[in-house]
Amino acid sequence: MEVNQDYGLPCGRELERLWENLDEVDEHQRDCVHCRTARESLLALRAATQELIDEPDPTPPDLVGRIMSAVRAEVRRGQMLDLPAAEPGSVEVSEQAVAVVLRYAADSAGNVRARRVRVRKVGVDPSGAAQVEVELTLTTRLGNTSGADTLARVRELVSAAATSRVGISLVSLDLLVEDVYEDGE
């Protein structure tokens, strides 16, 4: 299908012909205000188009940083863990996302702060949930005289979060206390 999009100037000349012969000015074009105006506009358009062609797009100054952030985020995300699904299909969650949930659960026990959480997939249970081993490094509050009770509470909260909030099967949970903090730190 051919579409005719000729645009006629008020003087009767076609804009398309003016464009085709932009570098050849005849007597009519020199005297006609419509042709001169259109020709000046077309020359400006051609110059702007050529500038865009000649000038390469500058590389954004933060391009490498953005690429490296994406790469680091992908690496930090860790392995994907399968979750049980009520409907056909599969549901996955990253080790990093699981670590965030477990860290929050540990922090809510009081008198401790979670530092590092390492999640490692070791299998899949009959329901389709990932079986994981977790190593949780903690720092305890200075003056915490109920350390054993605090660790038992952390173990309870983290185990509950793994099962009920995430939907993974916790095979082992190693708690390591590596430092002490003072209130206000």
mmCIF file with all atom_site columns, N, CA, C and O in Angstrom, residues 5 11 23 33 42 50 52 54 62 76 87 89 100 105 108 112 115 140 163 182 184:
data_model
loop_
_atom_site.group_PDB
_atom_site.id
_atom_site.type_symbol
_atom_site.label_atom_id
_atom_site.label_alt_id
_atom_site.label_comp_id
_atom_site.label_asym_id
_atom_site.label_entity_id
_atom_site.label_seq_id
_atom_site.pdbx_PDB_ins_code
_atom_site.Cartn_x
_atom_site.Cartn_y
_atom_site.Cartn_z
_atom_site.occupancy
_atom_site.B_iso_or_equiv
_atom_site.pdbx_formal_charge
_atom_site.auth_seq_id
_atom_site.auth_comp_id
_atom_site.auth_asym_id
_atom_site.auth_atom_id
_atom_site.pdbx_PDB_model_num
ATOM 1  N N  . GLN A 1 5   ? 2.128  11.365  0.954  1.00 0.00 ? 5   GLN A N  1
ATOM 2  C CA . GLN A 1 5   ? 2.126  12.354  2.024  1.00 0.00 ? 5   GLN A CA 1
ATOM 3  C C  . GLN A 1 5   ? 2.753  13.658  1.549  1.00 0.00 ? 5   GLN A C  1
ATOM 4  O O  . GLN A 1 5   ? 3.445  14.332  2.298  1.00 0.00 ? 5   GLN A O  1
ATOM 5  N N  . CYS A 1 11  ? 2.512  28.469  -2.055 1.00 0.00 ? 11  CYS A N  1
ATOM 6  C CA . CYS A 1 11  ? 2.857  28.947  -3.394 1.00 0.00 ? 11  CYS A CA 1
ATOM 7  C C  . CYS A 1 11  ? 2.610  27.870  -4.458 1.00 0.00 ? 11  CYS A C  1
ATOM 8  O O  . CYS A 1 11  ? 2.755  28.131  -5.651 1.00 0.00 ? 11  CYS A O  1
ATOM 9  N N  . ASP A 1 23  ? 19.893 21.557  -2.158 1.00 0.00 ? 23  ASP A N  1
ATOM 10 C CA . ASP A 1 23  ? 21.138 22.265  -2.465 1.00 0.00 ? 23  ASP A CA 1
ATOM 11 C C  . ASP A 1 23  ? 21.076 23.026  -3.791 1.00 0.00 ? 23  ASP A C  1
ATOM 12 O O  . ASP A 1 23  ? 22.033 23.715  -4.144 1.00 0.00 ? 23  ASP A O  1
ATOM 13 N N  . VAL A 1 33  ? 8.713  33.766  -0.405 1.00 0.00 ? 33  VAL A N  1
ATOM 14 C CA . VAL A 1 33  ? 8.860  33.755  1.045  1.00 0.00 ? 33  VAL A CA 1
ATOM 15 C C  . VAL A 1 33  ? 8.537  32.373  1.617  1.00 0.00 ? 33  VAL A C  1
ATOM 16 O O  . VAL A 1 33  ? 9.173  31.924  2.579  1.00 0.00 ? 33  VAL A O  1
ATOM 17 N N  . LEU A 1 42  ? 14.220 23.215  6.538  1.00 0.00 ? 42  LEU A N  1
ATOM 18 C CA . LEU A 1 42  ? 14.769 21.925  6.096  1.00 0.00 ? 42  LEU A CA 1
ATOM 19 C C  . LEU A 1 42  ? 16.291 21.878  6.260  1.00 0.00 ? 42  LEU A C  1
ATOM 20 O O  . LEU A 1 42  ? 16.849 20.840  6.624  1.00 0.00 ? 42  LEU A O  1
ATOM 21 N N  . GLN A 1 50  ? 22.344 15.621  11.085 1.00 0.00 ? 50  GLN A N  1
ATOM 22 C CA . GLN A 1 50  ? 23.749 15.278  10.872 1.00 0.00 ? 50  GLN A CA 1
ATOM 23 C C  . GLN A 1 50  ? 24.540 15.350  12.176 1.00 0.00 ? 50  GLN A C  1
ATOM 24 O O  . GLN A 1 50  ? 25.408 14.529  12.431 1.00 0.00 ? 50  GLN A O  1
ATOM 25 N N  . LEU A 1 52  ? 23.367 14.727  15.135 1.00 0.00 ? 52  LEU A N  1
ATOM 26 C CA . LEU A 1 52  ? 23.038 13.515  15.894 1.00 0.00 ? 52  LEU A CA 1
ATOM 27 C C  . LEU A 1 52  ? 23.787 12.302  15.348 1.00 0.00 ? 52  LEU A C  1
ATOM 28 O O  . LEU A 1 52  ? 24.225 11.439  16.107 1.00 0.00 ? 52  LEU A O  1
ATOM 29 N N  . ASP A 1 54  ? 26.718 12.382  13.705 1.00 0.00 ? 54  ASP A N  1
ATOM 30 C CA . ASP A 1 54  ? 28.153 12.552  13.926 1.00 0.00 ? 54  ASP A CA 1
ATOM 31 C C  . ASP A 1 54  ? 28.566 12.437  15.392 1.00 0.00 ? 54  ASP A C  1
ATOM 32 O O  . ASP A 1 54  ? 29.680 12.030  15.689 1.00 0.00 ? 54  ASP A O  1
ATOM 33 N N  . ASP A 1 62  ? 28.245 6.860   35.300 1.00 0.00 ? 62  ASP A N  1
ATOM 34 C CA . ASP A 1 62  ? 28.089 5.828   36.321 1.00 0.00 ? 62  ASP A CA 1
ATOM 35 C C  . ASP A 1 62  ? 27.742 4.459   35.731 1.00 0.00 ? 62  ASP A C  1
ATOM 36 O O  . ASP A 1 62  ? 27.318 3.565   36.456 1.00 0.00 ? 62  ASP A O  1
ATOM 37 N N  . ARG A 1 76  ? 25.353 -11.896 45.371 1.00 0.00 ? 76  ARG A N  1
ATOM 38 C CA . ARG A 1 76  ? 24.906 -11.919 46.767 1.00 0.00 ? 76  ARG A CA 1
ATOM 39 C C  . ARG A 1 76  ? 23.588 -12.652 46.926 1.00 0.00 ? 76  ARG A C  1
ATOM 40 O O  . ARG A 1 76  ? 23.293 -13.156 47.998 1.00 0.00 ? 76  ARG A O  1
ATOM 41 N N  . GLU A 1 87  ? -0.312 -24.848 44.301 1.00 0.00 ? 87  GLU A N  1
ATOM 42 C CA . GLU A 1 87  ? -0.750 -24.931 42.907 1.00 0.00 ? 87  GLU A CA 1
ATOM 43 C C  . GLU A 1 87  ? 0.355  -25.552 42.068 1.00 0.00 ? 87  GLU A C  1
ATOM 44 O O  . GLU A 1 87  ? 1.512  -25.555 42.473 1.00 0.00 ? 87  GLU A O  1
ATOM 45 N N  . GLY A 1 89  ? 3.321  -25.866 39.481 1.00 0.00 ? 89  GLY A N  1
ATOM 46 C CA . GLY A 1 89  ? 4.380  -24.917 39.183 1.00 0.00 ? 89  GLY A CA 1
ATOM 47 C C  . GLY A 1 89  ? 5.356  -24.887 40.337 1.00 0.00 ? 89  GLY A C  1
ATOM 48 O O  . GLY A 1 89  ? 5.252  -25.662 41.288 1.00 0.00 ? 89  GLY A O  1
ATOM 49 N N  . VAL A 1 100 ? 17.731 -12.682 55.197 1.00 0.00 ? 100 VAL A N  1
ATOM 50 C CA . VAL A 1 100 ? 17.155 -11.443 55.735 1.00 0.00 ? 100 VAL A CA 1
ATOM 51 C C  . VAL A 1 100 ? 16.032 -11.767 56.718 1.00 0.00 ? 100 VAL A C  1
ATOM 52 O O  . VAL A 1 100 ? 15.951 -11.191 57.810 1.00 0.00 ? 100 VAL A O  1
ATOM 53 N N  . ALA A 1 105 ? 14.343 -12.332 62.491 1.00 0.00 ? 105 ALA A N  1
ATOM 54 C CA . ALA A 1 105 ? 13.818 -13.164 63.574 1.00 0.00 ? 105 ALA A CA 1
ATOM 55 C C  . ALA A 1 105 ? 14.795 -13.206 64.745 1.00 0.00 ? 105 ALA A C  1
ATOM 56 O O  . ALA A 1 105 ? 14.398 -13.091 65.913 1.00 0.00 ? 105 ALA A O  1
ATOM 57 N N  . SER A 1 108 ? 14.877 -10.001 66.813 1.00 0.00 ? 108 SER A N  1
ATOM 58 C CA . SER A 1 108 ? 13.687 -9.750  67.628 1.00 0.00 ? 108 SER A CA 1
ATOM 59 C C  . SER A 1 108 ? 13.728 -10.501 68.960 1.00 0.00 ? 108 SER A C  1
ATOM 60 O O  . SER A 1 108 ? 12.861 -10.303 69.809 1.00 0.00 ? 108 SER A O  1
ATOM 61 N N  . VAL A 1 112 ? 20.498 -9.609  71.675 1.00 0.00 ? 112 VAL A N  1
ATOM 62 C CA . VAL A 1 112 ? 21.444 -10.061 70.649 1.00 0.00 ? 112 VAL A CA 1
ATOM 63 C C  . VAL A 1 112 ? 21.175 -9.316  69.354 1.00 0.00 ? 112 VAL A C  1
ATOM 64 O O  . VAL A 1 112 ? 20.090 -8.790  69.136 1.00 0.00 ? 112 VAL A O  1
ATOM 65 N N  . ARG A 1 115 ? 24.631 -10.904 62.996 1.00 0.00 ? 115 ARG A N  1
ATOM 66 C CA . ARG A 1 115 ? 25.670 -10.309 62.156 1.00 0.00 ? 115 ARG A CA 1
ATOM 67 C C  . ARG A 1 115 ? 25.661 -10.938 60.775 1.00 0.00 ? 115 ARG A C  1
ATOM 68 O O  . ARG A 1 115 ? 25.400 -10.289 59.797 1.00 0.00 ? 115 ARG A O  1
ATOM 69 N N  . THR A 1 140 ? 26.210 -10.313 71.396 1.00 0.00 ? 140 THR A N  1
ATOM 70 C CA . THR A 1 140 ? 25.301 -10.232 72.537 1.00 0.00 ? 140 THR A CA 1
ATOM 71 C C  . THR A 1 140 ? 25.520 -8.930  73.296 1.00 0.00 ? 140 THR A C  1
ATOM 72 O O  . THR A 1 140 ? 26.616 -8.367  73.287 1.00 0.00 ? 140 THR A O  1
ATOM 73 N N  . THR A 1 163 ? 10.252 -22.054 58.993 1.00 0.00 ? 163 THR A N  1
ATOM 74 C CA . THR A 1 163 ? 9.137  -22.922 58.628 1.00 0.00 ? 163 THR A CA 1
ATOM 75 C C  . THR A 1 163 ? 7.897  -22.134 58.221 1.00 0.00 ? 163 THR A C  1
ATOM 76 O O  . THR A 1 163 ? 7.350  -22.345 57.139 1.00 0.00 ? 163 THR A O  1
ATOM 77 N N  . GLU A 1 182 ? 27.697 -2.777  73.560 1.00 0.00 ? 182 GLU A N  1
ATOM 78 C CA . GLU A 1 182 ? 27.129 -1.989  74.634 1.00 0.00 ? 182 GLU A CA 1
ATOM 79 C C  . GLU A 1 182 ? 25.908 -1.247  74.102 1.00 0.00 ? 182 GLU A C  1
ATOM 80 O O  . GLU A 1 182 ? 25.850 -0.919  72.928 1.00 0.00 ? 182 GLU A O  1
ATOM 81 N N  . GLY A 1 184 ? 23.668 1.568   72.919 1.00 0.00 ? 184 GLY A N  1
ATOM 82 C CA . GLY A 1 184 ? 24.064 2.814   72.280 1.00 0.00 ? 184 GLY A CA 1
ATOM 83 C C  . GLY A 1 184 ? 25.017 2.610   71.131 1.00 0.00 ? 184 GLY A C  1
ATOM 84 O O  . GLY A 1 184 ? 25.337 3.544   70.403 1.00 0.00 ? 184 GLY A O  1
#
